[in-house]
Coordinates of N, CA and C in Angstrom, one line a residue:
X1 N -87.7 32.5 4.2 CA -86.3 32.1 4.3 C -86.1 30.7 4.9
X2 N -86.8 30.4 5.9 CA -86.8 29.0 6.4 C -87.3 28.0 5.5
X3 N -88.3 28.4 4.6 CA -88.8 27.5 3.6 C -87.7 27.2 2.5
X4 N -86.9 28.2 2.2 CA -85.9 28.1 1.2 C -84.8 27.1 1.7
X5 N -84.4 27.2 2.9 CA -83.4 26.4 3.5 C -83.9 25.0 3.5
X6 N -85.2 24.8 4.0 CA -85.7 23.5 4.0 C -85.9 22.8 2.7
X7 N -86.2 23.7 1.7 CA -86.4 23.2 0.3 C -85.0 22.7 -0.2
X8 N -83.9 23.5 0.0 CA -82.6 23.0 -0.5 C -82.1 21.8 0.3
X9 N -82.4 21.7 1.5 CA -82.0 20.5 2.3 C -82.7 19.2 1.7
X10 N -84.0 19.4 1.5 CA -84.8 18.2 1.0 C -84.4 17.8 -0.4
X11 N -83.9 18.8 -1.2 CA -83.6 18.5 -2.6 C -82.1 18.0 -2.8
X12 N -81.1 18.5 -2.0 CA -79.8 18.3 -2.2 C -79.3 17.1 -1.4
X13 N -79.9 16.8 -0.2 CA -79.4 15.6 0.6 C -79.6 14.3 -0.1
X14 N -80.8 14.1 -0.7 CA -80.9 12.8 -1.4 C -80.0 12.7 -2.6
X15 N -79.8 13.8 -3.2 CA -78.8 13.8 -4.4 C -77.4 13.4 -4.0
X16 N -76.9 14.0 -2.8 CA -75.6 13.6 -2.3 C -75.6 12.1 -1.8
X17 N -76.7 11.7 -1.3 CA -76.8 10.3 -0.8 C -76.7 9.4 -2.0
X18 N -77.3 9.8 -3.1 CA -77.3 8.9 -4.3 C -75.9 8.8 -4.9
X19 N -75.2 10.0 -4.9 CA -73.8 9.9 -5.4 C -72.9 9.0 -4.6
X20 N -73.0 9.2 -3.3 CA -72.2 8.3 -2.4 C -72.6 6.9 -2.5
X21 N -73.8 6.6 -2.7 CA -74.3 5.2 -2.9 C -73.6 4.6 -4.2
X22 N -73.6 5.4 -5.3 CA -73.1 5.0 -6.5 C -71.6 4.7 -6.4
X23 N -70.9 5.6 -5.7 CA -69.5 5.4 -5.5 C -69.2 4.1 -4.7
X24 N -70.0 3.9 -3.7 CA -69.8 2.7 -2.9 C -70.1 1.4 -3.7
X25 N -71.1 1.5 -4.5 CA -71.4 0.3 -5.3 C -70.2 0.0 -6.3
X26 N -69.7 1.2 -6.9 CA -68.6 1.0 -7.9 C -67.3 0.4 -7.2
X27 N -67.0 0.9 -6.0 CA -65.8 0.4 -5.2 C -66.0 -1.0 -4.8
X28 N -67.2 -1.4 -4.5 CA -67.5 -2.8 -4.1 C -67.3 -3.7 -5.4
X29 N -67.8 -3.2 -6.5 CA -67.7 -4.0 -7.7 C -66.2 -4.2 -8.2
X30 N -65.4 -3.1 -8.1 CA -64.0 -3.2 -8.4 C -63.3 -4.2 -7.4
X31 N -63.6 -4.1 -6.1 CA -63.0 -5.0 -5.2 C -63.3 -6.5 -5.5
X32 N -64.7 -6.7 -5.8 CA -65.1 -8.1 -6.1 C -64.4 -8.6 -7.4
X33 N -64.2 -7.7 -8.4 CA -63.5 -8.1 -9.6 C -62.0 -8.5 -9.3
X34 N -61.4 -7.7 -8.4 CA -60.0 -8.0 -8.1 C -59.9 -9.3 -7.3
X35 N -60.9 -9.6 -6.4 CA -60.8 -10.9 -5.7 C -61.1 -12.0 -6.5
X36 N -62.1 -11.9 -7.5 CA -62.5 -13.0 -8.3 C -61.5 -13.2 -9.5
X37 N -60.6 -12.2 -9.8 CA -59.7 -12.3 -10.9 C -58.6 -13.4 -10.7
X38 N -58.4 -14.2 -11.6 CA -57.4 -15.2 -11.4 C -56.0 -14.6 -11.4
X39 N -55.1 -15.2 -10.7 CA -53.7 -14.7 -10.6 C -53.1 -14.8 -12.0
X40 N -52.3 -13.7 -12.2 CA -51.6 -13.7 -13.5 C -50.6 -14.7 -13.6
X41 N -50.5 -15.2 -14.8 CA -49.5 -16.2 -15.0 C -48.1 -15.7 -14.8
X42 N -47.4 -16.3 -13.9 CA -46.0 -15.9 -13.6 C -45.1 -17.1 -13.9
X43 N -43.9 -16.8 -14.4 CA -43.0 -17.9 -14.6 C -42.5 -18.5 -13.3
X44 N -42.6 -19.7 -13.2 CA -42.2 -20.4 -11.9 C -40.7 -20.3 -11.7
X45 N -40.3 -20.0 -10.5 CA -38.9 -19.8 -10.2 C -38.2 -21.2 -10.2
X46 N -37.1 -21.2 -10.9 CA -36.4 -22.4 -11.0 C -36.0 -23.0 -9.6
X47 N -36.1 -24.2 -9.4 CA -35.7 -24.8 -8.1 C -34.3 -24.5 -7.9
X48 N -34.0 -24.2 -6.6 CA -32.6 -23.9 -6.2 C -31.7 -25.1 -6.3
X49 N -30.5 -24.9 -6.8 CA -29.5 -26.0 -7.0 C -28.4 -25.8 -6.0
X50 N -28.4 -26.6 -4.9 CA -27.4 -26.4 -3.9 C -26.0 -26.6 -4.4
X51 N -25.8 -27.5 -5.4 CA -24.5 -27.8 -5.9 C -24.0 -26.6 -6.7
X52 N -24.9 -25.9 -7.5 CA -24.4 -24.7 -8.3 C -24.1 -23.6 -7.3
X53 N -24.9 -23.4 -6.3 CA -24.6 -22.3 -5.4 C -23.3 -22.6 -4.6
X54 N -23.0 -23.8 -4.2 CA -21.8 -24.1 -3.6 C -20.6 -23.9 -4.5
X55 N -20.8 -24.3 -5.9 CA -19.7 -24.1 -6.8 C -19.4 -22.6 -7.0
X56 N -20.5 -21.8 -7.0 CA -20.3 -20.4 -7.2 C -19.5 -19.8 -5.9
X57 N -20.0 -20.3 -4.8 CA -19.3 -19.8 -3.6 C -17.8 -20.2 -3.5
X58 N -17.5 -21.4 -3.9 CA -16.1 -21.8 -4.0 C -15.3 -21.0 -5.0
X59 N -16.0 -20.7 -6.1 CA -15.2 -19.9 -7.2 C -14.9 -18.6 -6.6
X60 N -15.8 -18.0 -5.9 CA -15.5 -16.6 -5.3 C -14.4 -16.7 -4.3
X61 N -14.5 -17.8 -3.5 CA -13.4 -18.0 -2.5 C -12.1 -18.2 -3.1
X62 N -12.1 -19.0 -4.2 CA -10.8 -19.3 -4.9 C -10.2 -18.0 -5.5
X63 N -11.1 -17.2 -6.1 CA -10.6 -16.0 -6.8 C -10.0 -15.0 -5.7
X64 N -10.7 -14.9 -4.5 CA -10.2 -14.1 -3.4 C -8.9 -14.6 -2.9
X65 N -8.8 -15.9 -2.7 CA -7.6 -16.5 -2.2 C -6.4 -16.3 -3.2
X66 N -6.7 -16.3 -4.5 CA -5.6 -16.1 -5.5 C -5.2 -14.6 -5.4
X67 N -6.1 -13.7 -5.2 CA -5.8 -12.3 -5.2 C -5.0 -12.0 -3.9
X68 N -5.4 -12.5 -2.8 CA -4.7 -12.3 -1.6 C -3.3 -12.9 -1.6
X69 N -3.2 -14.1 -2.3 CA -1.8 -14.7 -2.4 C -0.9 -13.9 -3.2
X70 N -1.4 -13.3 -4.3 CA -0.5 -12.4 -5.1 C -0.1 -11.1 -4.3
X71 N -1.1 -10.6 -3.6 CA -0.7 -9.4 -2.7 C 0.2 -9.8 -1.6
X72 N 0.1 -11.0 -1.0 CA 1.0 -11.4 0.0 C 2.5 -11.6 -0.6
X73 N 2.6 -12.1 -1.7 CA 3.9 -12.3 -2.4 C 4.5 -11.0 -2.7
X74 N 3.7 -10.0 -3.1 CA 4.3 -8.7 -3.4 C 4.7 -8.0 -2.1
X75 N 3.9 -8.2 -1.0 CA 4.3 -7.7 0.3 C 5.6 -8.3 0.8
X76 N 5.8 -9.6 0.6 CA 7.0 -10.2 1.0 C 8.3 -9.6 0.3
X77 N 8.1 -9.4 -1.0 CA 9.2 -8.8 -1.8 C 9.5 -7.4 -1.4
X78 N 8.4 -6.6 -1.1 CA 8.6 -5.2 -0.6 C 9.3 -5.2 0.7
X79 N 8.9 -6.2 1.6 CA 9.5 -6.2 3.0 C 11.0 -6.6 2.9
X80 N 11.3 -7.6 1.9 CA 12.7 -7.9 1.7 C 13.5 -6.8 1.2
X81 N 12.9 -6.0 0.3 CA 13.7 -4.9 -0.3 C 13.9 -3.8 0.8
X82 N 12.8 -3.5 1.6 CA 13.0 -2.6 2.7 C 14.0 -3.0 3.7
X83 N 14.0 -4.3 4.0 CA 15.0 -4.7 5.0 C 16.5 -4.6 4.4
X84 N 16.7 -4.9 3.1 CA 18.0 -4.6 2.5 C 18.4 -3.1 2.6
X85 N 17.4 -2.3 2.3 CA 17.6 -0.9 2.3 C 18.0 -0.4 3.7
X86 N 17.4 -1.0 4.7 CA 17.7 -0.7 6.1 C 19.1 -1.2 6.5
X87 N 19.4 -2.4 6.0 CA 20.7 -2.9 6.3 C 21.9 -2.0 5.7
X88 N 21.6 -1.5 4.4 CA 22.5 -0.6 3.8 C 22.6 0.7 4.5
X89 N 21.5 1.2 5.0 CA 21.5 2.5 5.8 C 22.3 2.3 7.1
X90 N 22.1 1.1 7.7 CA 22.8 0.8 8.9 C 24.3 0.8 8.7
X91 N 24.8 0.2 7.6 CA 26.2 0.2 7.3 C 26.7 1.6 7.1
X92 N 25.9 2.4 6.4 CA 26.3 3.8 6.1 C 26.4 4.6 7.4
X93 N 25.5 4.3 8.4 CA 25.5 5.0 9.7 C 26.7 4.6 10.4
X94 N 27.1 3.3 10.4 CA 28.3 2.8 11.1 C 29.6 3.5 10.5
X95 N 29.6 3.6 9.2 CA 30.8 4.2 8.7 C 30.9 5.7 9.0
X96 N 29.7 6.3 9.0 CA 29.7 7.8 9.4 C 30.1 7.9 10.8
X97 N 29.7 7.0 11.7 CA 30.1 7.1 13.1 C 31.6 6.9 13.2
X98 N 32.1 5.9 12.5 CA 33.6 5.7 12.7 C 34.4 6.9 12.2
X99 N 33.9 7.5 11.1 CA 34.6 8.7 10.6 C 34.5 9.9 11.6
X100 N 33.3 10.0 12.2 CA 33.2 11.1 13.2 C 34.1 10.8 14.4
X101 N 34.2 9.6 14.8 CA 35.0 9.2 16.0 C 36.4 9.5 15.7
X102 N 36.9 9.2 14.5 CA 38.3 9.5 14.2 C 38.5 11.1 14.2
X103 N 37.6 11.8 13.6 CA 37.7 13.3 13.6 C 37.7 13.9 15.0
X104 N 36.8 13.3 15.8 CA 36.7 13.7 17.2 C 38.0 13.5 18.0
X105 N 38.6 12.3 17.7 CA 39.9 12.0 18.4 C 41.0 13.0 17.9
X106 N 41.0 13.2 16.6 CA 42.1 14.2 16.0 C 41.8 15.6 16.6
X107 N 40.6 16.0 16.7 CA 40.3 17.4 17.2 C 40.8 17.5 18.7
X108 N 40.6 16.4 19.5 CA 41.0 16.4 20.8 C 42.5 16.5 20.9
X109 N 43.2 15.8 20.1 CA 44.7 15.8 20.1 C 45.1 17.3 19.8
X110 N 44.5 17.8 18.8 CA 44.9 19.2 18.4 C 44.5 20.2 19.5
X111 N 43.4 19.9 20.2 CA 43.1 20.9 21.2 C 44.1 20.9 22.3
X112 N 44.7 19.7 22.6 CA 45.7 19.7 23.7 C 47.0 20.5 23.2
X113 N 47.2 20.3 21.9 CA 48.4 20.9 21.3 C 48.2 22.5 21.2
X114 N 46.9 22.9 21.2 CA 46.6 24.3 21.0 C 47.0 25.1 22.3
X115 N 47.2 24.4 23.4 CA 47.7 25.1 24.6 C 49.1 25.6 24.5
X116 N 49.9 25.0 23.6 CA 51.2 25.5 23.4 C 51.3 26.8 22.6
X117 N 52.2 27.6 22.8 CA 52.4 28.8 22.0 C 52.7 28.5 20.6
X118 N 52.3 29.3 19.7 CA 52.5 29.1 18.2 C 54.0 29.4 18.0
X119 N 54.6 28.6 17.1 CA 56.0 28.8 16.7 C 56.2 30.3 16.2
X120 N 57.3 30.8 16.6 CA 57.7 32.1 16.1 C 58.4 32.1 14.8
X121 N 57.8 32.7 13.8 CA 58.4 32.7 12.4 C 58.4 34.2 12.0
X122 N 59.3 34.5 11.1 CA 59.4 35.9 10.6 C 58.1 36.3 9.9
X123 N 57.6 37.4 10.2 CA 56.3 37.9 9.5 C 56.6 38.7 8.3
X124 N 56.9 38.0 7.3 CA 57.3 38.6 6.0 C 56.2 38.2 5.0
X125 N 56.2 39.0 3.9 CA 55.2 38.6 2.8 C 55.4 37.2 2.3
X126 N 56.6 36.7 2.2 CA 56.8 35.4 1.7 C 56.2 34.4 2.8
X127 N 56.3 34.6 4.0 CA 55.8 33.8 5.1 C 54.3 33.7 5.0
X128 N 53.7 34.9 4.8 CA 52.2 35.0 4.7 C 51.7 34.2 3.5
X129 N 52.5 34.4 2.4 CA 52.1 33.7 1.2 C 52.2 32.2 1.3
X130 N 53.2 31.7 2.1 CA 53.4 30.3 2.3 C 52.3 29.8 3.2
X131 N 51.9 30.5 4.2 CA 50.8 30.2 5.1 C 49.5 30.0 4.3
X132 N 49.2 31.0 3.4 CA 48.0 30.9 2.5 C 48.0 29.7 1.6
X133 N 49.2 29.4 1.0 CA 49.2 28.3 0.2 C 49.0 27.0 1.0
X134 N 49.5 26.9 2.2 CA 49.3 25.7 3.0 C 47.8 25.6 3.4
X135 N 47.2 26.6 3.7 CA 45.8 26.6 4.0 C 44.9 26.2 2.9
X136 N 45.2 26.7 1.7 CA 44.4 26.4 0.5 C 44.6 24.9 0.2
X137 N 45.9 24.4 0.2 CA 46.2 23.0 -0.1 C 45.5 22.1 0.9
X138 N 45.6 22.4 2.2 CA 44.9 21.5 3.2 C 43.5 21.5 3.1
X139 N 42.9 22.7 2.7 CA 41.4 22.7 2.6 C 41.0 21.9 1.4
X140 N 41.7 22.1 0.3 CA 41.3 21.3 -0.9 C 41.5 19.8 -0.7
X141 N 42.5 19.4 0.0 CA 42.7 18.0 0.3 C 41.6 17.5 1.1
X142 N 41.1 18.3 2.2 CA 40.0 17.9 3.0 C 38.7 17.8 2.2
X143 N 38.6 18.7 1.2 CA 37.4 18.7 0.4 C 37.4 17.5 -0.5
X144 N 38.5 17.0 -1.1 CA 38.5 15.9 -1.9 C 38.3 14.6 -1.1
X145 N 38.6 14.6 0.2 CA 38.3 13.5 1.0 C 36.8 13.4 1.4
X146 N 36.1 14.6 1.2 CA 34.7 14.6 1.6 C 34.5 15.2 3.0
X147 N 35.6 15.8 3.6 CA 35.5 16.3 4.9 C 34.9 17.8 4.9
X148 N 35.1 18.5 3.8 CA 34.6 19.8 3.7 C 33.7 20.0 2.5
X149 N 32.6 20.7 2.7 CA 31.7 20.9 1.6 C 32.2 21.9 0.7
X150 N 31.6 22.1 -0.5 CA 32.0 23.1 -1.4 C 31.9 24.4 -0.9
X151 N 30.8 24.7 -0.1 CA 30.6 26.0 0.5 C 31.8 26.3 1.5
X152 N 32.1 25.3 2.3 CA 33.2 25.5 3.2 C 34.5 25.8 2.5
X153 N 34.8 25.0 1.4 CA 36.0 25.3 0.7 C 36.0 26.7 0.1
X154 N 34.8 27.2 -0.4 CA 34.7 28.5 -0.9 C 35.0 29.6 0.2
X155 N 34.5 29.2 1.4 CA 34.8 30.2 2.6 C 36.3 30.2 2.8
X156 N 37.0 29.1 2.7 CA 38.4 29.0 3.0 C 39.1 29.8 1.9
X157 N 38.8 29.6 0.7 CA 39.5 30.3 -0.4 C 39.2 31.8 -0.4
X158 N 38.0 32.2 0.1 CA 37.7 33.6 0.2 C 38.1 34.2 1.5
X159 N 38.6 33.4 2.5 CA 39.0 33.9 3.8 C 37.8 34.5 4.6
X160 N 36.7 33.7 4.5 CA 35.5 34.1 5.3 C 35.3 33.1 6.5
X161 N 34.4 33.6 7.4 CA 33.9 32.7 8.5 C 35.0 32.2 9.3
X162 N 36.0 33.1 9.7 CA 37.0 32.7 10.6 C 38.3 32.1 9.9
X163 N 38.3 32.0 8.6 CA 39.5 31.4 7.9 C 40.4 32.6 7.6
X164 N 41.5 32.6 8.4 CA 42.5 33.7 8.3 C 43.8 33.1 7.8
X165 N 44.2 33.4 6.6 CA 45.5 32.8 6.0 C 46.7 33.3 6.7
X166 N 46.6 34.4 7.6 CA 47.8 34.9 8.2 C 48.2 34.1 9.4
X167 N 47.3 33.2 9.9 CA 47.7 32.4 11.0 C 48.8 31.3 10.7
X168 N 49.4 30.9 11.7 CA 50.4 29.9 11.6 C 49.8 28.6 11.1
X169 N 50.5 27.8 10.3 CA 49.9 26.5 9.9 C 49.5 25.6 11.1
X170 N 50.1 25.7 12.2 CA 49.7 24.8 13.3 C 48.4 25.3 13.9
X171 N 48.1 26.6 13.9 CA 46.8 27.1 14.3 C 45.7 26.7 13.2
X172 N 46.2 26.9 11.9 CA 45.2 26.5 10.9 C 44.8 25.0 10.9
X173 N 45.8 24.2 11.3 CA 45.4 22.8 11.4 C 44.5 22.5 12.5
X174 N 44.5 23.2 13.6 CA 43.5 23.0 14.7 C 42.2 23.5 14.2
X175 N 42.1 24.6 13.5 CA 40.8 25.1 13.0 C 40.2 24.1 12.0
X176 N 41.1 23.6 11.1 CA 40.7 22.7 10.1 C 40.2 21.4 10.7
X177 N 40.8 20.9 11.7 CA 40.4 19.7 12.4 C 39.1 19.9 13.0
X178 N 38.8 21.0 13.6 CA 37.5 21.2 14.2 C 36.4 21.3 13.1
X179 N 36.7 21.9 12.0 CA 35.7 22.0 10.9 C 35.4 20.6 10.4
X180 N 36.5 19.8 10.2 CA 36.3 18.4 9.7 C 35.4 17.6 10.8
X181 N 35.7 17.8 12.0 CA 34.9 17.1 13.1 C 33.4 17.5 13.0
X182 N 33.1 18.8 12.8 CA 31.7 19.2 12.8 C 31.1 18.7 11.5
X183 N 31.8 18.7 10.4 CA 31.2 18.2 9.1 C 30.9 16.7 9.3
X184 N 31.8 15.9 9.9 CA 31.5 14.5 10.1 C 30.4 14.3 11.0
X185 N 30.3 15.2 12.1 CA 29.2 15.0 13.0 C 27.9 15.2 12.3
X186 N 27.8 16.2 11.4 CA 26.6 16.4 10.7 C 26.3 15.2 9.7
X187 N 27.4 14.7 9.1 CA 27.2 13.5 8.2 C 26.6 12.3 9.0
X188 N 27.2 12.1 10.2 CA 26.7 11.0 11.0 C 25.3 11.2 11.4
X189 N 24.9 12.4 11.8 CA 23.5 12.7 12.3 C 22.5 12.4 11.1
X190 N 22.9 12.9 9.8 CA 22.1 12.6 8.7 C 22.0 11.1 8.4
X191 N 23.1 10.4 8.5 CA 23.0 8.9 8.2 C 22.2 8.2 9.3
X192 N 22.3 8.7 10.5 CA 21.5 8.0 11.6 C 20.0 8.3 11.4
X193 N 19.6 9.5 11.0 CA 18.3 9.7 10.6 C 17.8 8.9 9.5
X194 N 18.6 8.7 8.4 CA 18.2 7.9 7.3 C 18.0 6.5 7.8
X195 N 18.9 6.0 8.7 CA 18.7 4.6 9.2 C 17.4 4.5 10.0
X196 N 17.0 5.5 10.8 CA 15.8 5.4 11.5 C 14.6 5.3 10.6
X197 N 14.6 6.2 9.5 CA 13.5 6.2 8.6 C 13.5 4.8 7.8
X198 N 14.6 4.3 7.5 CA 14.6 3.0 6.8 C 14.1 1.9 7.7
X199 N 14.5 1.9 9.0 CA 13.9 1.0 9.9 C 12.4 1.1 10.1
X200 N 11.9 2.3 10.1 CA 10.4 2.4 10.2 C 9.7 1.8 9.0
X201 N 10.3 2.1 7.8 CA 9.8 1.6 6.6 C 9.8 0.0 6.6
X202 N 10.9 -0.5 7.0 CA 11.1 -1.9 7.1 C 10.1 -2.6 8.1
X203 N 9.8 -1.9 9.2 CA 8.9 -2.4 10.1 C 7.4 -2.4 9.6
X204 N 7.1 -1.3 8.9 CA 5.7 -1.2 8.3 C 5.6 -2.3 7.2
X205 N 6.6 -2.4 6.4 CA 6.5 -3.4 5.3 C 6.4 -4.8 5.9
X206 N 7.2 -5.1 7.0 CA 7.1 -6.5 7.6 C 5.7 -6.7 8.2
X207 N 5.1 -5.7 8.8 CA 3.8 -5.9 9.4 C 2.8 -6.2 8.3
X208 N 2.9 -5.4 7.2 CA 1.9 -5.6 6.2 C 2.1 -7.0 5.5
X209 N 3.3 -7.5 5.4 CA 3.6 -8.8 4.9 C 3.0 -9.9 5.8
X210 N 3.2 -9.7 7.2 CA 2.6 -10.7 8.1 C 1.1 -10.7 8.0
X211 N 0.5 -9.5 7.9 CA -1.0 -9.5 7.9 C -1.5 -10.2 6.6
X212 N -0.9 -9.9 5.5 CA -1.3 -10.5 4.3 C -1.1 -12.0 4.2
X213 N 0.0 -12.4 4.8 CA 0.3 -13.8 4.9 C -0.7 -14.6 5.7
X214 N -1.2 -14.0 6.8 CA -2.2 -14.6 7.6 C -3.5 -14.6 6.9
X215 N -3.9 -13.5 6.1 CA -5.1 -13.5 5.4 C -5.1 -14.5 4.3
X216 N -3.9 -14.6 3.6 CA -3.8 -15.7 2.5 C -4.0 -17.0 3.1
X217 N -3.4 -17.3 4.3 CA -3.6 -18.6 4.9 C -5.0 -18.9 5.2
X218 N -5.8 -17.9 5.8 CA -7.1 -18.0 6.1 C -8.0 -18.3 4.9
X219 N -7.7 -17.6 3.8 CA -8.4 -17.7 2.5 C -8.2 -19.1 1.9
X220 N -7.0 -19.6 2.1 CA -6.7 -21.0 1.6 C -7.4 -22.0 2.4
X221 N -7.4 -21.8 3.8 CA -8.2 -22.7 4.6 C -9.6 -22.8 4.4
X222 N -10.2 -21.6 3.9 CA -11.7 -21.7 3.7 C -12.0 -22.5 2.4
X223 N -11.0 -22.8 1.6 CA -11.3 -23.7 0.4 C -11.2 -25.1 0.8
X224 N -10.6 -25.5 1.9 CA -10.6 -26.9 2.3 C -11.9 -27.5 2.6
X225 N -12.3 -28.7 2.2 CA -13.5 -29.2 2.5 C -13.7 -29.4 4.0
X226 N -14.9 -29.2 4.5 CA -15.3 -29.4 5.9 C -15.1 -30.9 6.2
X227 N -14.7 -31.2 7.4 CA -14.6 -32.6 7.9 C -16.0 -33.2 8.0
X228 N -16.0 -34.5 7.9 CA -17.3 -35.3 7.9 C -18.0 -35.1 9.2
X229 N -17.3 -35.1 10.2 CA -17.9 -35.0 11.6 C -18.4 -33.6 11.9
X230 N -18.2 -32.6 11.0 CA -18.7 -31.2 11.3 C -17.8 -30.5 12.2
X231 N -16.7 -31.0 12.7 CA -15.8 -30.2 13.6 C -14.8 -29.5 12.9
X232 N -14.7 -28.2 13.0 CA -13.8 -27.3 12.4 C -12.5 -27.4 13.0
X233 N -11.4 -27.8 12.3 CA -10.0 -27.9 13.0 C -9.5 -26.6 13.4
X234 N -8.7 -26.5 14.4 CA -8.2 -25.3 14.9 C -7.2 -24.7 13.9
X235 N -7.2 -23.4 13.7 CA -6.4 -22.8 12.7 C -5.0 -22.7 13.3
X236 N -4.0 -23.2 12.5 CA -2.6 -23.1 12.9 C -2.1 -21.7 12.7
X237 N -1.4 -21.1 13.7 CA -0.9 -19.7 13.6 C 0.1 -19.7 12.4
X238 N 0.0 -18.6 11.7 CA 0.9 -18.4 10.5 C 2.3 -17.9 10.9
X239 N 3.3 -18.6 10.5 CA 4.6 -18.2 10.8 C 5.1 -17.1 9.9
X240 N 5.7 -16.1 10.4 CA 6.1 -14.9 9.5 C 7.2 -15.4 8.6
X241 N 7.3 -14.9 7.3 CA 8.3 -15.2 6.4 C 9.7 -14.9 7.0
X242 N 10.7 -15.7 6.7 CA 12.0 -15.4 7.1 C 12.6 -14.1 6.8
X243 N 12.1 -13.6 5.6 CA 12.7 -12.3 5.1 C 12.1 -11.2 5.8
X244 N 11.0 -11.3 6.6 CA 10.4 -10.2 7.2 C 10.4 -10.4 8.8
X245 N 10.6 -11.5 9.2 CA 10.4 -11.8 10.7 C 11.5 -11.1 11.5
X246 N 12.7 -10.9 10.9 CA 13.8 -10.4 11.7 C 14.1 -8.9 11.6
X247 N 13.1 -8.2 11.0 CA 13.4 -6.7 10.8 C 13.2 -6.0 12.1
X248 N 14.2 -5.9 12.8 CA 14.1 -5.1 14.1 C 15.2 -4.1 14.1
X249 N 15.0 -3.0 14.7 CA 15.9 -1.8 14.6 C 17.0 -2.0 15.7
X250 N 18.2 -1.8 15.2 CA 19.3 -1.6 16.2 C 19.6 -0.2 16.2
X251 N 19.5 0.5 17.3 CA 19.7 2.0 17.4 C 21.1 2.4 16.9
X252 N 21.2 3.5 16.3 CA 22.5 4.0 15.9 C 23.3 4.5 17.2
X253 N 24.5 4.6 17.1 CA 25.4 5.0 18.3 C 25.0 6.4 18.6
X254 N 25.0 6.7 19.8 CA 24.7 8.1 20.3 C 26.1 8.8 20.5
X255 N 26.1 10.0 20.0 CA 27.4 10.7 20.2 C 27.5 11.3 21.5

């Protein structure tokens, strides 16, 4: 057994050594060939042209400045339109407030008159019919003026939600004045909310216009040639366009 192991060791080790020697010689030969091999011909890189690179850089800056200038002009128009819309909403809120103030004053006058007893009239079918006609006519007139909605007018004609045609016209006038006051209050609240939304839109548009105007000014300044002494001049602050600089909210009147 020991002789067999010794025999295999003596016969296989030289064979493995020979294989490794051959591989080592092959690797050294390949390495020597790579080292001795001349570099492949490569196309020489063209020499850099500073003038061409500067021209390309200026072309990119000019294109960017043009795009920003177009965006700034569009933002100015948007800000001007938003400001006009806000001014219109402000006028509408002022008119709604005046209408509500008038209705409030009328309701207060009728409230004082409501302390007096209702006039005594004969309770006949003709009297009740006259009272009903008066109520319908007064409600339709208020609806044509915009003081009552179509639903409120339908309630009056159907005698729903507290509209009783049997009441005296003096009492009906008090109820009608209160209904008009509440309708105008709701109209003023809606107009005030529209004014607030219009003001927020105008403020956002004005801020966007100011930002784009500053960006356009900076992009245009980057196109100016650098001074000979190498000192960069201080950037002048950009003045906000007149159309957007004054967009400030004046709060609606509080009831």
